[in-house]
């Protein structure tokens, strides 16, 4: 038996595990101190009633003999896939065939599982630096090579494609953690690069609904040529508060072929073999989340988070600290003051004002010296955290 030794290449502690460990240690030694978390990127606003009712009704159906159900289709119910197709048509003017859409349990899984379509070893993968850590970890597990494209002040945190060849490209826009979102021409440059290199873009649109800027595409399929080089992942976690319910979708265009293979067919084969389909109750929740009322409620919650982000950025402006983000995403990306390193700043905030943020270096080497504050908290807690920060920044 040969063990996958590539796991040794992974960073020792997953970013959020390390944050949790340090926080726990602090709380144990300072039990009377109240810690405020502006760290983990998780939603806090309650679920829309329209979603909750749809899910309750789905449970009710299962309690009656006439409406009870067993296994559902592995790729998702037709009505759930249709809701996603309607969402793309109505919101982004993108026409999708429902066969191109698969429903899953959130996209963390799909963003990693999609790599089953590609050789493990021998592929070169482009990854933004800094970015959501999953892309790096899954690429290392698969023994593929990484080209990091730095996102920094010089390029406005929106890098251009590398000069060298690559095979797979993870793009996250709006970006976690920087909040930067590609505009149409910037994303077109990536699509052109992928087409020239015969590469595939894995486009993570987890925060698409946070973009209010009409210059920024919410779907890569709004870009000409993307159907020939891109796969898109959409999540309900941040937009509709599904992070604990788990729901998302993956879109593989039906004409996406490489090396004599059809990628949609492969993805369907992969899912029907290794996955038994999303929970029926959850899919009813997804359907409700994408109705006009569900979307209205989502937008109300997003506006709430944007308000918190605005409070954070106003304070940073006042203090004259460099930051970006907060407009197209729930995250504010700031430069640690006085040239501090990310983890030092984390510890400093924890020790002095008991505010938890996320060290930028945890998202990639170019994140060193930066820090992510998240707007996913109550306005009351955000204000309290900012009052505390005001005393030390
Ligand atoms: N992609 C990005 C950029 C994220 O920030 C997250 C979660 O934080 C995910 C994907 C995972 O989303 P899901 O909850 O759908 O698995």
GROMACS .gro file of N, CA and C in nm, residues 39-175:
model
  411
   39UNK      N    1  -1.312   3.731   1.281
   39UNK     CA    2  -1.215   3.647   1.211
   39UNK      C    3  -1.277   3.556   1.107
   40UNK      N    4  -1.347   3.456   1.153
   40UNK     CA    5  -1.394   3.353   1.061
   40UNK      C    6  -1.500   3.409   0.968
   41UNK      N    7  -1.492   3.369   0.842
   41UNK     CA    8  -1.585   3.421   0.742
   41UNK      C    9  -1.716   3.345   0.741
   42UNK      N   10  -1.790   3.358   0.850
   42UNK     CA   11  -1.917   3.284   0.854
   42UNK      C   12  -2.033   3.377   0.884
   43UNK      N   13  -2.146   3.347   0.821
   43UNK     CA   14  -2.264   3.433   0.833
   43UNK      C   15  -2.325   3.427   0.973
   44UNK      N   16  -2.398   3.532   1.007
   44UNK     CA   17  -2.459   3.538   1.141
   44UNK      C   18  -2.607   3.575   1.137
   45UNK      N   19  -2.655   3.627   1.024
   45UNK     CA   20  -2.795   3.670   1.016
   45UNK      C   21  -2.886   3.548   0.998
   46UNK      N   22  -3.006   3.548   1.061
   46UNK     CA   23  -3.091   3.429   1.053
   46UNK      C   24  -3.147   3.402   0.913
   47UNK      N   25  -3.191   3.279   0.901
   47UNK     CA   26  -3.242   3.229   0.773
   47UNK      C   27  -3.373   3.301   0.735
   48UNK      N   28  -3.391   3.324   0.607
   48UNK     CA   29  -3.516   3.385   0.558
   48UNK      C   30  -3.634   3.292   0.590
   49UNK      N   31  -3.748   3.347   0.634
   49UNK     CA   32  -3.866   3.264   0.664
   49UNK      C   33  -3.912   3.184   0.542
   50UNK      N   34  -3.896   3.240   0.423
   50UNK     CA   35  -3.943   3.170   0.303
   50UNK      C   36  -3.862   3.040   0.282
   51UNK      N   37  -3.735   3.045   0.319
   51UNK     CA   38  -3.651   2.924   0.307
   51UNK      C   39  -3.689   2.825   0.417
   52UNK      N   40  -3.701   2.877   0.538
   52UNK     CA   41  -3.734   2.790   0.652
   52UNK      C   42  -3.868   2.719   0.627
   53UNK      N   43  -3.966   2.793   0.576
   53UNK     CA   44  -4.097   2.731   0.551
   53UNK      C   45  -4.090   2.623   0.445
   54UNK      N   46  -4.013   2.649   0.340
   54UNK     CA   47  -4.000   2.549   0.233
   54UNK      C   48  -3.936   2.422   0.289
   55UNK      N   49  -3.838   2.439   0.377
   55UNK     CA   50  -3.770   2.321   0.433
   55UNK      C   51  -3.861   2.247   0.531
   56UNK      N   52  -3.938   2.323   0.609
   56UNK     CA   53  -4.032   2.257   0.702
   56UNK      C   54  -4.135   2.177   0.624
   57UNK      N   55  -4.183   2.238   0.516
   57UNK     CA   56  -4.283   2.169   0.433
   57UNK      C   57  -4.224   2.041   0.373
   58UNK      N   58  -4.097   2.048   0.335
   58UNK     CA   59  -4.031   1.929   0.278
   58UNK      C   60  -4.023   1.818   0.382
   59UNK      N   61  -3.997   1.854   0.507
   59UNK     CA   62  -3.993   1.753   0.614
   59UNK      C   63  -4.132   1.693   0.631
   60UNK      N   64  -4.232   1.780   0.630
   60UNK     CA   65  -4.372   1.733   0.645
   60UNK      C   66  -4.405   1.629   0.538
   61UNK      N   67  -4.364   1.660   0.413
   61UNK     CA   68  -4.391   1.567   0.302
   61UNK      C   69  -4.337   1.427   0.334
   62UNK      N   70  -4.221   1.425   0.398
   62UNK     CA   71  -4.157   1.297   0.425
   62UNK      C   72  -4.226   1.218   0.537
   63UNK      N   73  -4.316   1.287   0.609
   63UNK     CA   74  -4.385   1.217   0.717
   63UNK      C   75  -4.512   1.147   0.668
   64UNK      N   76  -4.548   1.171   0.540
   64UNK     CA   77  -4.672   1.110   0.488
   64UNK      C   78  -4.639   1.006   0.382
   65UNK      N   79  -4.715   0.899   0.388
   65UNK     CA   80  -4.692   0.788   0.297
   65UNK      C   81  -4.698   0.832   0.150
   66UNK      N   82  -4.797   0.918   0.119
   66UNK     CA   83  -4.821   0.958  -0.021
   66UNK      C   84  -4.707   1.045  -0.076
   67UNK      N   85  -4.643   1.119   0.013
   67UNK     CA   86  -4.542   1.214  -0.037
   67UNK      C   87  -4.400   1.179   0.009
   68UNK      N   88  -4.387   1.066   0.074
   68UNK     CA   89  -4.253   1.023   0.118
   68UNK      C   90  -4.163   1.001  -0.004
   69UNK      N   91  -4.034   1.022   0.012
   69UNK     CA   92  -3.937   0.998  -0.096
   69UNK      C   93  -3.817   0.921  -0.046
   70UNK      N   94  -3.753   0.851  -0.136
   70UNK     CA   95  -3.626   0.784  -0.104
   70UNK      C   96  -3.513   0.862  -0.169
   71UNK      N   97  -3.415   0.792  -0.223
   71UNK     CA   98  -3.303   0.860  -0.290
   71UNK      C   99  -3.354   0.952  -0.400
   72UNK      N  100  -3.284   1.063  -0.417
   72UNK     CA  101  -3.316   1.154  -0.529
   72UNK      C  102  -3.210   1.139  -0.636
   73UNK      N  103  -3.224   1.215  -0.746
   73UNK     CA  104  -3.122   1.207  -0.852
   73UNK      C  105  -2.987   1.261  -0.801
   74UNK      N  106  -2.880   1.192  -0.832
   74UNK     CA  107  -2.747   1.229  -0.780
   74UNK      C  108  -2.706   1.371  -0.820
   75UNK      N  109  -2.749   1.412  -0.939
   75UNK     CA  110  -2.701   1.542  -0.990
   75UNK      C  111  -2.788   1.659  -0.945
   76UNK      N  112  -2.896   1.628  -0.875
   76UNK     CA  113  -2.986   1.733  -0.827
   76UNK      C  114  -3.123   1.720  -0.891
   77UNK      N  115  -3.225   1.763  -0.818
   77UNK     CA  116  -3.360   1.760  -0.873
   77UNK      C  117  -3.373   1.860  -0.989
   78UNK      N  118  -3.455   1.824  -1.086
   78UNK     CA  119  -3.470   1.910  -1.205
   78UNK      C  120  -3.517   2.050  -1.163
   79UNK      N  121  -3.613   2.057  -1.068
   79UNK     CA  122  -3.664   2.189  -1.027
   79UNK      C  123  -3.557   2.271  -0.956
   80UNK      N  124  -3.465   2.207  -0.887
   80UNK     CA  125  -3.357   2.281  -0.818
   80UNK      C  126  -3.260   2.335  -0.924
   81UNK      N  127  -3.229   2.251  -1.022
   81UNK     CA  128  -3.137   2.294  -1.128
   81UNK      C  129  -3.201   2.404  -1.213
   82UNK      N  130  -3.333   2.391  -1.231
   82UNK     CA  131  -3.406   2.494  -1.306
   82UNK      C  132  -3.400   2.628  -1.232
   83UNK      N  133  -3.411   2.624  -1.097
   83UNK     CA  134  -3.404   2.751  -1.020
   83UNK      C  135  -3.270   2.818  -1.041
   84UNK      N  136  -3.163   2.738  -1.047
   84UNK     CA  137  -3.030   2.796  -1.069
   84UNK      C  138  -3.023   2.855  -1.211
   85UNK      N  139  -3.076   2.781  -1.309
   85UNK     CA  140  -3.075   2.830  -1.447
   85UNK      C  141  -3.154   2.962  -1.457
   86UNK      N  142  -3.269   2.969  -1.390
   86UNK     CA  143  -3.351   3.092  -1.392
   86UNK      C  144  -3.276   3.207  -1.326
   87UNK      N  145  -3.205   3.176  -1.215
   87UNK     CA  146  -3.128   3.278  -1.144
   87UNK      C  147  -3.024   3.339  -1.238
   88UNK      N  148  -2.953   3.253  -1.310
   88UNK     CA  149  -2.850   3.303  -1.402
   88UNK      C  150  -2.912   3.385  -1.515
   89UNK      N  151  -3.027   3.340  -1.564
   89UNK     CA  152  -3.091   3.412  -1.675
   89UNK      C  153  -3.140   3.549  -1.628
   90UNK      N  154  -3.210   3.549  -1.513
   90UNK     CA  155  -3.271   3.674  -1.466
   90UNK      C  156  -3.170   3.773  -1.411
   91UNK      N  157  -3.069   3.722  -1.345
   91UNK     CA  158  -2.978   3.812  -1.274
   91UNK      C  159  -2.856   3.850  -1.357
   92UNK      N  160  -2.813   3.758  -1.445
   92UNK     CA  161  -2.685   3.783  -1.513
   92UNK      C  162  -2.697   3.772  -1.665
   93UNK      N  163  -2.819   3.743  -1.708
   93UNK     CA  164  -2.842   3.723  -1.851
   93UNK      C  165  -2.753   3.614  -1.910
   94UNK      N  166  -2.731   3.511  -1.830
   94UNK     CA  167  -2.651   3.396  -1.876
   94UNK      C  168  -2.746   3.279  -1.897
   95UNK      N  169  -2.744   3.223  -2.017
   95UNK     CA  170  -2.835   3.112  -2.046
   95UNK      C  171  -2.760   2.980  -2.024
   96UNK      N  172  -2.818   2.897  -1.937
   96UNK     CA  173  -2.758   2.767  -1.908
   96UNK      C  174  -2.859   2.657  -1.938
   97UNK      N  175  -2.808   2.545  -1.984
   97UNK     CA  176  -2.889   2.426  -2.000
   97UNK      C  177  -2.894   2.360  -1.861
   98UNK      N  178  -3.009   2.312  -1.817
   98UNK     CA  179  -3.010   2.259  -1.680
   98UNK      C  180  -2.919   2.137  -1.664
   99UNK      N  181  -2.888   2.068  -1.774
   99UNK     CA  182  -2.796   1.954  -1.764
   99UNK      C  183  -2.655   1.998  -1.725
  100UNK      N  184  -2.625   2.126  -1.747
  100UNK     CA  185  -2.489   2.176  -1.716
  100UNK      C  186  -2.473   2.206  -1.566
  101UNK      N  187  -2.586   2.201  -1.494
  101UNK     CA  188  -2.585   2.240  -1.352
  101UNK      C  189  -2.596   2.114  -1.266
  102UNK      N  190  -2.508   2.103  -1.166
  102UNK     CA  191  -2.525   1.996  -1.067
  102UNK      C  192  -2.539   2.061  -0.930
  103UNK      N  193  -2.624   2.002  -0.847
  103UNK     CA  194  -2.646   2.056  -0.712
  103UNK      C  195  -2.562   1.973  -0.615
  104UNK      N  196  -2.493   2.044  -0.525
  104UNK     CA  197  -2.409   1.973  -0.427
  104UNK      C  198  -2.429   2.029  -0.287
  105UNK      N  199  -2.338   1.988  -0.197
  105UNK     CA  200  -2.349   2.030  -0.056
  105UNK      C  201  -2.257   2.147  -0.027
  106UNK      N  202  -2.270   2.255  -0.099
  106UNK     CA  203  -2.175   2.365  -0.082
  106UNK      C  204  -2.060   2.341  -0.178
  107UNK      N  205  -1.979   2.446  -0.199
  107UNK     CA  206  -1.879   2.432  -0.307
  107UNK      C  207  -1.739   2.402  -0.258
  108UNK      N  208  -1.717   2.407  -0.125
  108UNK     CA  209  -1.585   2.365  -0.078
  108UNK      C  210  -1.555   2.228  -0.135
  109UNK      N  211  -1.653   2.142  -0.125
  109UNK     CA  212  -1.640   2.004  -0.172
  109UNK      C  213  -1.616   1.999  -0.324
  110UNK      N  214  -1.701   2.068  -0.398
  110UNK     CA  215  -1.692   2.059  -0.545
  110UNK      C  216  -1.561   2.119  -0.599
  111UNK      N  217  -1.516   2.228  -0.534
  111UNK     CA  218  -1.391   2.292  -0.580
  111UNK      C  219  -1.272   2.196  -0.566
  112UNK      N  220  -1.281   2.106  -0.469
  112UNK     CA  221  -1.175   2.007  -0.451
  112UNK      C  222  -1.205   1.882  -0.535
  113UNK      N  223  -1.331   1.839  -0.535
  113UNK     CA  224  -1.365   1.715  -0.606
  113UNK      C  225  -1.350   1.725  -0.757
  114UNK      N  226  -1.361   1.847  -0.809
  114UNK     CA  227  -1.349   1.865  -0.954
  114UNK      C  228  -1.212   1.820  -1.003
  115UNK      N  229  -1.113   1.818  -0.911
  115UNK     CA  230  -0.978   1.780  -0.954
  115UNK      C  231  -0.970   1.632  -0.989
  116UNK      N  232  -1.075   1.555  -0.959
  116UNK     CA  233  -1.081   1.415  -1.006
  116UNK      C  234  -1.080   1.408  -1.160
  117UNK      N  235  -1.116   1.519  -1.224
  117UNK     CA  236  -1.120   1.520  -1.371
  117UNK      C  237  -0.981   1.535  -1.433
  118UNK      N  238  -0.886   1.579  -1.350
  118UNK     CA  239  -0.753   1.608  -1.401
  118UNK      C  240  -0.651   1.511  -1.343
  119UNK      N  241  -0.545   1.490  -1.416
  119UNK     CA  242  -0.438   1.402  -1.366
  119UNK      C  243  -0.382   1.454  -1.236
  120UNK      N  244  -0.358   1.363  -1.143
  120UNK     CA  245  -0.289   1.401  -1.020
  120UNK      C  246  -0.141   1.385  -1.046
  121UNK      N  247  -0.072   1.496  -1.062
  121UNK     CA  248   0.069   1.493  -1.102
  121UNK      C  249   0.078   1.534  -1.248
  122UNK      N  250   0.170   1.627  -1.277
  122UNK     CA  251   0.191   1.665  -1.417
  122UNK      C  252   0.112   1.786  -1.462
  123UNK      N  253   0.024   1.837  -1.377
  123UNK     CA  254  -0.049   1.960  -1.413
  123UNK      C  255   0.007   2.079  -1.337
  124UNK      N  256   0.005   2.193  -1.404
  124UNK     CA  257   0.048   2.318  -1.340
  124UNK      C  258  -0.076   2.402  -1.311
  125UNK      N  259  -0.089   2.442  -1.186
  125UNK     CA  260  -0.211   2.508  -1.140
  125UNK      C  261  -0.179   2.652  -1.098
  126UNK      N  262  -0.254   2.747  -1.152
  126UNK     CA  263  -0.237   2.888  -1.113
  126UNK      C  264  -0.329   2.917  -0.995
  127UNK      N  265  -0.272   2.980  -0.894
  127UNK     CA  266  -0.349   3.015  -0.775
  127UNK      C  267  -0.317   3.158  -0.736
  128UNK      N  268  -0.422   3.236  -0.711
  128UNK     CA  269  -0.400   3.373  -0.663
  128UNK      C  270  -0.338   3.367  -0.523
  129UNK      N  271  -0.254   3.463  -0.495
  129UNK     CA  272  -0.189   3.469  -0.363
  129UNK      C  273  -0.203   3.610  -0.310
  130UNK      N  274  -0.280   3.634  -0.205
  130UNK     CA  275  -0.349   3.539  -0.117
  130UNK      C  276  -0.485   3.500  -0.173
  131UNK      N  277  -0.535   3.386  -0.123
  131UNK     CA  278  -0.669   3.340  -0.162
  131UNK      C  279  -0.717   3.234  -0.063
  132UNK      N  280  -0.844   3.199  -0.074
  132UNK     CA  281  -0.907   3.091   0.003
  132UNK      C  282  -0.815   2.968  -0.001
  133UNK      N  283  -0.773   2.915   0.115
  133UNK     CA  284  -0.663   2.816   0.118
  133UNK      C  285  -0.693   2.681   0.054
  134UNK      N  286  -0.818   2.650   0.031
  134UNK     CA  287  -0.852   2.516  -0.021
  134UNK      C  288  -0.783   2.484  -0.154
  135UNK      N  289  -0.771   2.584  -0.241
  135UNK     CA  290  -0.715   2.555  -0.375
  135UNK      C  291  -0.571   2.504  -0.363
  136UNK      N  292  -0.495   2.569  -0.274
  136UNK     CA  293  -0.356   2.529  -0.256
  136UNK      C  294  -0.349   2.388  -0.198
  137UNK      N  295  -0.430   2.363  -0.094
  137UNK     CA  296  -0.422   2.233  -0.026
  137UNK      C  297  -0.459   2.120  -0.120
  138UNK      N  298  -0.568   2.138  -0.195
  138UNK     CA  299  -0.613   2.029  -0.283
  138UNK      C  300  -0.511   2.006  -0.394
  139UNK      N  301  -0.447   2.113  -0.441
  139UNK     CA  302  -0.347   2.099  -0.547
  139UNK      C  303  -0.224   2.023  -0.494
  140UNK      N  304  -0.185   2.054  -0.371
  140UNK     CA  305  -0.071   1.983  -0.310
  140UNK      C  306  -0.105   1.836  -0.289
  141UNK      N  307  -0.227   1.808  -0.241
  141UNK     CA  308  -0.268   1.668  -0.221
  141UNK      C  309  -0.260   1.589  -0.352
  142UNK      N  310  -0.291   1.660  -0.462
  142UNK     CA  311  -0.294   1.595  -0.593
  142UNK      C  312  -0.157   1.588  -0.659
  143UNK      N  313  -0.055   1.639  -0.589
  143UNK     CA  314   0.081   1.637  -0.642
  143UNK      C  315   0.096   1.718  -0.770
  144UNK      N  316   0.017   1.822  -0.785
  144UNK     CA  317   0.034   1.910  -0.900
  144UNK      C  318   0.119   2.031  -0.861
  145UNK      N  319   0.175   2.097  -0.962
  145UNK     CA  320   0.265   2.211  -0.935
  145UNK      C  321   0.185   2.341  -0.931
  146UNK      N  322   0.233   2.435  -0.851
  146UNK     CA  323   0.159   2.561  -0.834
  146UNK      C  324   0.240   2.678  -0.888
  147UNK      N  325   0.170   2.765  -0.963
  147UNK     CA  326   0.226   2.897  -0.994
  147UNK      C  327   0.140   2.996  -0.915
  148UNK      N  328   0.201   3.066  -0.821
  148UNK     CA  329   0.126   3.168  -0.745
  148UNK      C  330   0.129   3.299  -0.823
  149UNK      N  331   0.013   3.363  -0.836
  149UNK     CA  332   0.015   3.498  -0.894
  149UNK      C  333  -0.015   3.597  -0.780
  150UNK      N  334   0.083   3.678  -0.744
  150UNK     CA  335   0.066   3.768  -0.630
  150UNK      C  336  -0.044   3.872  -0.653
  151UNK      N  337  -0.124   3.893  -0.550
  151UNK     CA  338  -0.223   4.001  -0.552
  151UNK      C  339  -0.173   4.102  -0.450
  152UNK      N  340  -0.133   4.219  -0.499
  152UNK     CA  341  -0.071   4.316  -0.408
  152UNK      C  342  -0.115   4.458  -0.444
  153UNK      N  343  -0.061   4.552  -0.368
  153UNK     CA  344  -0.100   4.692  -0.391
  153UNK      C  345  -0.065   4.735  -0.533
  154UNK      N  346   0.048   4.683  -0.586
  154UNK     CA  347   0.094   4.726  -0.718
  154UNK      C  348  -0.007   4.690  -0.827
  155UNK      N  349  -0.073   4.573  -0.816
  155UNK     CA  350  -0.170   4.537  -0.921
  155UNK      C  351  -0.315   4.553  -0.873
  156UNK      N  352  -0.331   4.629  -0.765
  156UNK     CA  353  -0.468   4.653  -0.714
  156UNK      C  354  -0.533   4.523  -0.667
  157UNK      N  355  -0.450   4.424  -0.632
  157UNK     CA  356  -0.497   4.293  -0.584
  157UNK      C  357  -0.570   4.214  -0.693
  158UNK      N  358  -0.551   4.258  -0.819
  158UNK     CA  359  -0.616   4.190  -0.933
  158UNK      C  360  -0.508   4.155  -1.035
  159UNK      N  361  -0.447   4.037  -1.021
  159UNK     CA  362  -0.332   4.004  -1.105
  159UNK      C  363  -0.372   3.973  -1.249
  160UNK      N  364  -0.273   3.994  -1.337
  160UNK     CA  365  -0.291   3.953  -1.477
  160UNK      C  366  -0.237   3.810  -1.489
  161UNK      N  367  -0.272   3.739  -1.597
  161UNK     CA  368  -0.225   3.601  -1.612
  161UNK      C  369  -0.072   3.593  -1.619
  162UNK      N  370  -0.015   3.480  -1.580
  162UNK     CA  371   0.131   3.467  -1.585
  162UNK      C  372   0.181   3.458  -1.729
  163UNK      N  373   0.312   3.477  -1.746
  163UNK     CA  374   0.369   3.467  -1.881
  163UNK      C  375   0.382   3.321  -1.923
  164UNK      N  376   0.398   3.233  -1.824
  164UNK     CA  377   0.424   3.092  -1.858
  164UNK      C  378   0.295   3.012  -1.874
  165UNK      N  379   0.310   2.892  -1.926
  165UNK     CA  380   0.196   2.803  -1.950
  165UNK      C  381   0.140   2.746  -1.819
  166UNK      N  382   0.010   2.725  -1.815
  166UNK     CA  383  -0.048   2.650  -1.702
  166UNK      C  384  -0.165   2.568  -1.756
  167UNK      N  385  -0.213   2.476  -1.674
  167UNK     CA  386  -0.320   2.385  -1.718
  167UNK      C  387  -0.453   2.413  -1.649
  168UNK      N  388  -0.445   2.451  -1.521
  168UNK     CA  389  -0.565   2.472  -1.441
  168UNK      C  390  -0.548   2.605  -1.369
  169UNK      N  391  -0.657   2.682  -1.361
  169UNK     CA  392  -0.646   2.815  -1.299
  169UNK      C  393  -0.762   2.832  -1.201
  170UNK      N  394  -0.730   2.847  -1.075
  170UNK     CA  395  -0.835   2.880  -0.977
  170UNK      C  396  -0.848   3.032  -0.972
  171UNK      N  397  -0.967   3.084  -0.994
  171UNK     CA  398  -0.990   3.228  -0.978
  171UNK      C  399  -1.103   3.250  -0.881
  172UNK      N  400  -1.086   3.342  -0.791
  172UNK     CA  401  -1.188   3.374  -0.692
  172UNK      C  402  -1.218   3.523  -0.703
  173UNK      N  403  -1.341   3.554  -0.747
  173UNK     CA  404  -1.378   3.695  -0.764
  173UNK      C  405  -1.528   3.711  -0.737
  174UNK      N  406  -1.565   3.801  -0.644
  174UNK     CA  407  -1.483   3.879  -0.553
  174UNK      C  408  -1.398   3.788  -0.466
  175UNK      N  409  -1.279   3.837  -0.438
  175UNK     CA  410  -1.178   3.752  -0.376
  175UNK      C  411  -1.193   3.745  -0.223
   0.00000   0.00000   0.00000
